[in-house]
Amino acid sequence: MPDSRPRRTFAVISHPDAGKSTLTEALALHARAIHEAGAVHGKGDRRGTVSDWMAMEKARGISITSAALQFAYRDHVVNLVDTPGHSDFSEDTYRVLSAVDSAVMLVDAGKGLEPQTLKLFRVCALRGIPVITVINKWDR
């Protein structure tokens, strides 16, 4: 029998190195979809993030393609899509934005609003996609 619970699909978007994969990992951990949070640059015995699964992504420490994580949260099914931040891979991000309910825009407090961030805000506005803004890296 198909799962009839309501679904919510979020894209995590931003400029490069704002912490998209780390936020995705933290949300999946909070929802108990994973049991241990990894790191983009896994050090020692710490594993990498679940959304950066390709060998090239692990080696470079960046997302090259979008990755979807699905988990139950309360009475909903959540689809969380970690997107690439680098403009070289922006077409993948734009495709994801055509299929989501809303976006979580991550802003690096130390870098502020970068050109890629502003471009993504404009794309979301043109498509009528609600944006939740999260400011990250306050400690820098």
PDB file of C-alpha atoms in Angstrom:
ATOM      1  CA  MET A   1       0.000   0.000   0.000  1.00  0.00           C
ATOM      2  CA  PRO A   2       1.422   3.436  -0.919  1.00  0.00           C
ATOM      3  CA  ASP A   3       2.379   5.850   1.831  1.00  0.00           C
ATOM      4  CA  SER A   4      -0.456   8.387   2.067  1.00  0.00           C
ATOM      5  CA  ARG A   5       1.189  10.743   4.554  1.00  0.00           C
ATOM      6  CA  PRO A   6       1.596  14.364   3.430  1.00  0.00           C
ATOM      7  CA  ARG A   7       4.938  15.086   1.754  1.00  0.00           C
ATOM      8  CA  ARG A   8       7.127  18.156   1.942  1.00  0.00           C
ATOM      9  CA  THR A   9      10.074  18.667  -0.374  1.00  0.00           C
ATOM     10  CA  PHE A  10      12.786  21.186   0.503  1.00  0.00           C
ATOM     11  CA  ALA A  11      15.883  22.154  -1.472  1.00  0.00           C
ATOM     12  CA  VAL A  12      18.900  23.319   0.523  1.00  0.00           C
ATOM     13  CA  ILE A  13      20.497  26.031  -1.634  1.00  0.00           C
ATOM     14  CA  SER A  14      23.254  28.613  -1.330  1.00  0.00           C
ATOM     15  CA  HIS A  15      26.608  29.827  -2.543  1.00  0.00           C
ATOM     16  CA  PRO A  16      29.591  27.459  -2.322  1.00  0.00           C
ATOM     17  CA  ASP A  17      30.898  26.432   1.088  1.00  0.00           C
ATOM     18  CA  ALA A  18      28.008  27.879   3.082  1.00  0.00           C
ATOM     19  CA  GLY A  19      27.353  24.549   4.810  1.00  0.00           C
ATOM     20  CA  LYS A  20      24.516  23.001   2.776  1.00  0.00           C
ATOM     21  CA  SER A  21      25.680  19.393   3.144  1.00  0.00           C
ATOM     22  CA  THR A  22      26.424  19.908   6.839  1.00  0.00           C
ATOM     23  CA  LEU A  23      22.935  21.364   7.434  1.00  0.00           C
ATOM     24  CA  THR A  24      21.350  18.514   5.463  1.00  0.00           C
ATOM     25  CA  GLU A  25      23.275  16.022   7.595  1.00  0.00           C
ATOM     26  CA  ALA A  26      22.198  17.770  10.829  1.00  0.00           C
ATOM     27  CA  LEU A  27      18.520  17.788   9.797  1.00  0.00           C
ATOM     28  CA  ALA A  28      18.670  14.090   8.883  1.00  0.00           C
ATOM     29  CA  LEU A  29      20.304  13.350  12.246  1.00  0.00           C
ATOM     30  CA  HIS A  30      17.664  15.379  14.122  1.00  0.00           C
ATOM     31  CA  ALA A  31      14.905  13.471  12.301  1.00  0.00           C
ATOM     32  CA  ARG A  32      16.663  10.207  13.243  1.00  0.00           C
ATOM     33  CA  ALA A  33      17.097   9.272   9.577  1.00  0.00           C
ATOM     34  CA  ILE A  34      20.793   8.677  10.298  1.00  0.00           C
ATOM     35  CA  HIS A  35      22.503   7.685  13.542  1.00  0.00           C
ATOM     36  CA  GLU A  36      25.737   9.635  13.219  1.00  0.00           C
ATOM     37  CA  ALA A  37      26.522  12.929  11.506  1.00  0.00           C
ATOM     38  CA  GLY A  38      29.403  12.890   9.069  1.00  0.00           C
ATOM     39  CA  ALA A  39      31.541  15.771   7.871  1.00  0.00           C
ATOM     40  CA  VAL A  40      32.228  17.181   4.422  1.00  0.00           C
ATOM     41  CA  HIS A  41      35.937  16.813   5.094  1.00  0.00           C
ATOM     42  CA  GLY A  42      35.931  13.596   7.109  1.00  0.00           C
ATOM     43  CA  LYS A  43      38.943  13.664   9.405  1.00  0.00           C
ATOM     44  CA  GLY A  44      40.419  10.580  10.977  1.00  0.00           C
ATOM     45  CA  ASP A  45      37.737   7.959  11.414  1.00  0.00           C
ATOM     46  CA  ARG A  46      34.833  10.385  10.939  1.00  0.00           C
ATOM     47  CA  ARG A  47      32.782   9.439   7.920  1.00  0.00           C
ATOM     48  CA  GLY A  48      31.666  11.750   5.128  1.00  0.00           C
ATOM     49  CA  THR A  49      28.159  13.113   4.657  1.00  0.00           C
ATOM     50  CA  VAL A  50      25.438  10.869   3.253  1.00  0.00           C
ATOM     51  CA  SER A  51      24.553  13.402   0.553  1.00  0.00           C
ATOM     52  CA  ASP A  52      28.096  13.660  -0.832  1.00  0.00           C
ATOM     53  CA  TRP A  53      28.457  10.042  -1.860  1.00  0.00           C
ATOM     54  CA  MET A  54      30.462  10.239  -5.119  1.00  0.00           C
ATOM     55  CA  ALA A  55      34.225   9.685  -4.865  1.00  0.00           C
ATOM     56  CA  MET A  56      34.864  13.004  -6.629  1.00  0.00           C
ATOM     57  CA  GLU A  57      32.617  14.847  -4.142  1.00  0.00           C
ATOM     58  CA  LYS A  58      34.476  13.286  -1.227  1.00  0.00           C
ATOM     59  CA  ALA A  59      37.865  14.123  -2.732  1.00  0.00           C
ATOM     60  CA  ARG A  60      36.977  17.748  -3.573  1.00  0.00           C
ATOM     61  CA  GLY A  61      34.843  18.427  -0.507  1.00  0.00           C
ATOM     62  CA  ILE A  62      32.030  19.887  -2.650  1.00  0.00           C
ATOM     63  CA  SER A  63      28.654  18.728  -3.931  1.00  0.00           C
ATOM     64  CA  ILE A  64      28.709  18.060  -7.666  1.00  0.00           C
ATOM     65  CA  THR A  65      25.211  16.683  -8.029  1.00  0.00           C
ATOM     66  CA  SER A  66      22.046  16.987  -5.972  1.00  0.00           C
ATOM     67  CA  ALA A  67      21.218  14.250  -3.498  1.00  0.00           C
ATOM     68  CA  ALA A  68      17.805  13.547  -1.986  1.00  0.00           C
ATOM     69  CA  LEU A  69      17.269  12.220   1.513  1.00  0.00           C
ATOM     70  CA  GLN A  70      13.824  10.991   2.511  1.00  0.00           C
ATOM     71  CA  PHE A  71      12.669  10.456   6.061  1.00  0.00           C
ATOM     72  CA  ALA A  72       9.562  10.547   8.201  1.00  0.00           C
ATOM     73  CA  TYR A  73       9.156  13.469  10.544  1.00  0.00           C
ATOM     74  CA  ARG A  74       6.119  13.530  12.791  1.00  0.00           C
ATOM     75  CA  ASP A  75       3.206  12.781  10.441  1.00  0.00           C
ATOM     76  CA  HIS A  76       4.942  13.868   7.213  1.00  0.00           C
ATOM     77  CA  VAL A  77       7.349  12.391   4.717  1.00  0.00           C
ATOM     78  CA  VAL A  78      10.175  14.876   4.140  1.00  0.00           C
ATOM     79  CA  ASN A  79      12.270  14.954   0.985  1.00  0.00           C
ATOM     80  CA  LEU A  80      15.379  17.031   1.626  1.00  0.00           C
ATOM     81  CA  VAL A  81      17.518  17.801  -1.424  1.00  0.00           C
ATOM     82  CA  ASP A  82      21.129  18.911  -0.927  1.00  0.00           C
ATOM     83  CA  THR A  83      22.164  20.914  -4.014  1.00  0.00           C
ATOM     84  CA  PRO A  84      25.532  21.990  -5.425  1.00  0.00           C
ATOM     85  CA  GLY A  85      26.593  25.554  -4.655  1.00  0.00           C
ATOM     86  CA  HIS A  86      29.233  26.073  -7.320  1.00  0.00           C
ATOM     87  CA  SER A  87      28.010  27.860 -10.447  1.00  0.00           C
ATOM     88  CA  ASP A  88      29.619  25.126 -12.598  1.00  0.00           C
ATOM     89  CA  PHE A  89      26.876  22.801 -11.372  1.00  0.00           C
ATOM     90  CA  SER A  90      24.019  25.326 -11.072  1.00  0.00           C
ATOM     91  CA  GLU A  91      21.847  23.672 -13.751  1.00  0.00           C
ATOM     92  CA  ASP A  92      21.365  20.774 -11.360  1.00  0.00           C
ATOM     93  CA  THR A  93      20.185  23.199  -8.677  1.00  0.00           C
ATOM     94  CA  TYR A  94      17.744  24.891 -11.087  1.00  0.00           C
ATOM     95  CA  ARG A  95      16.245  21.509 -12.036  1.00  0.00           C
ATOM     96  CA  VAL A  96      15.730  20.713  -8.355  1.00  0.00           C
ATOM     97  CA  LEU A  97      13.981  24.060  -7.825  1.00  0.00           C
ATOM     98  CA  SER A  98      11.371  23.048 -10.404  1.00  0.00           C
ATOM     99  CA  ALA A  99      10.291  20.142  -8.191  1.00  0.00           C
ATOM    100  CA  VAL A 100      10.301  21.429  -4.601  1.00  0.00           C
ATOM    101  CA  ASP A 101       7.715  22.995  -2.298  1.00  0.00           C
ATOM    102  CA  SER A 102      10.198  25.413  -0.771  1.00  0.00           C
ATOM    103  CA  ALA A 103      13.871  26.180  -0.334  1.00  0.00           C
ATOM    104  CA  VAL A 104      16.163  26.594   2.642  1.00  0.00           C
ATOM    105  CA  MET A 105      18.647  29.342   1.720  1.00  0.00           C
ATOM    106  CA  LEU A 106      21.845  29.168   3.717  1.00  0.00           C
ATOM    107  CA  VAL A 107      23.825  32.392   4.134  1.00  0.00           C
ATOM    108  CA  ASP A 108      27.379  32.356   5.469  1.00  0.00           C
ATOM    109  CA  ALA A 109      27.551  35.098   8.132  1.00  0.00           C
ATOM    110  CA  GLY A 110      31.211  35.752   7.354  1.00  0.00           C
ATOM    111  CA  LYS A 111      30.726  36.116   3.600  1.00  0.00           C
ATOM    112  CA  GLY A 112      27.268  37.685   3.480  1.00  0.00           C
ATOM    113  CA  LEU A 113      25.147  37.713   0.341  1.00  0.00           C
ATOM    114  CA  GLU A 114      27.318  36.452  -2.490  1.00  0.00           C
ATOM    115  CA  PRO A 115      26.370  36.706  -6.200  1.00  0.00           C
ATOM    116  CA  GLN A 116      25.255  33.050  -6.386  1.00  0.00           C
ATOM    117  CA  THR A 117      23.043  33.546  -3.322  1.00  0.00           C
ATOM    118  CA  LEU A 118      21.355  36.583  -4.870  1.00  0.00           C
ATOM    119  CA  LYS A 119      20.859  34.725  -8.145  1.00  0.00           C
ATOM    120  CA  LEU A 120      19.190  31.826  -6.339  1.00  0.00           C
ATOM    121  CA  PHE A 121      16.915  34.245  -4.434  1.00  0.00           C
ATOM    122  CA  ARG A 122      15.841  35.708  -7.812  1.00  0.00           C
ATOM    123  CA  VAL A 123      15.194  32.261  -9.304  1.00  0.00           C
ATOM    124  CA  CYS A 124      13.046  31.321  -6.296  1.00  0.00           C
ATOM    125  CA  ALA A 125      11.124  34.607  -6.507  1.00  0.00           C
ATOM    126  CA  LEU A 126      10.448  34.129 -10.234  1.00  0.00           C
ATOM    127  CA  ARG A 127       9.172  30.599  -9.627  1.00  0.00           C
ATOM    128  CA  GLY A 128       7.133  31.516  -6.547  1.00  0.00           C
ATOM    129  CA  ILE A 129       9.145  29.228  -4.280  1.00  0.00           C
ATOM    130  CA  PRO A 130       8.976  30.176  -0.590  1.00  0.00           C
ATOM    131  CA  VAL A 131      12.426  30.598   0.966  1.00  0.00           C
ATOM    132  CA  ILE A 132      13.425  29.957   4.564  1.00  0.00           C
ATOM    133  CA  THR A 133      16.677  31.813   5.237  1.00  0.00           C
ATOM    134  CA  VAL A 134      19.185  30.380   7.693  1.00  0.00           C
ATOM    135  CA  ILE A 135      22.311  32.311   8.654  1.00  0.00           C
ATOM    136  CA  ASN A 136      25.201  29.963   9.308  1.00  0.00           C
ATOM    137  CA  LYS A 137      28.713  30.305  10.743  1.00  0.00           C
ATOM    138  CA  TRP A 138      27.960  33.091  13.244  1.00  0.00           C
ATOM    139  CA  ASP A 139      31.129  32.173  15.102  1.00  0.00           C
ATOM    140  CA  ARG A 140      33.439  33.394  12.338  1.00  0.00           C
TER     141      ARG A 140
END
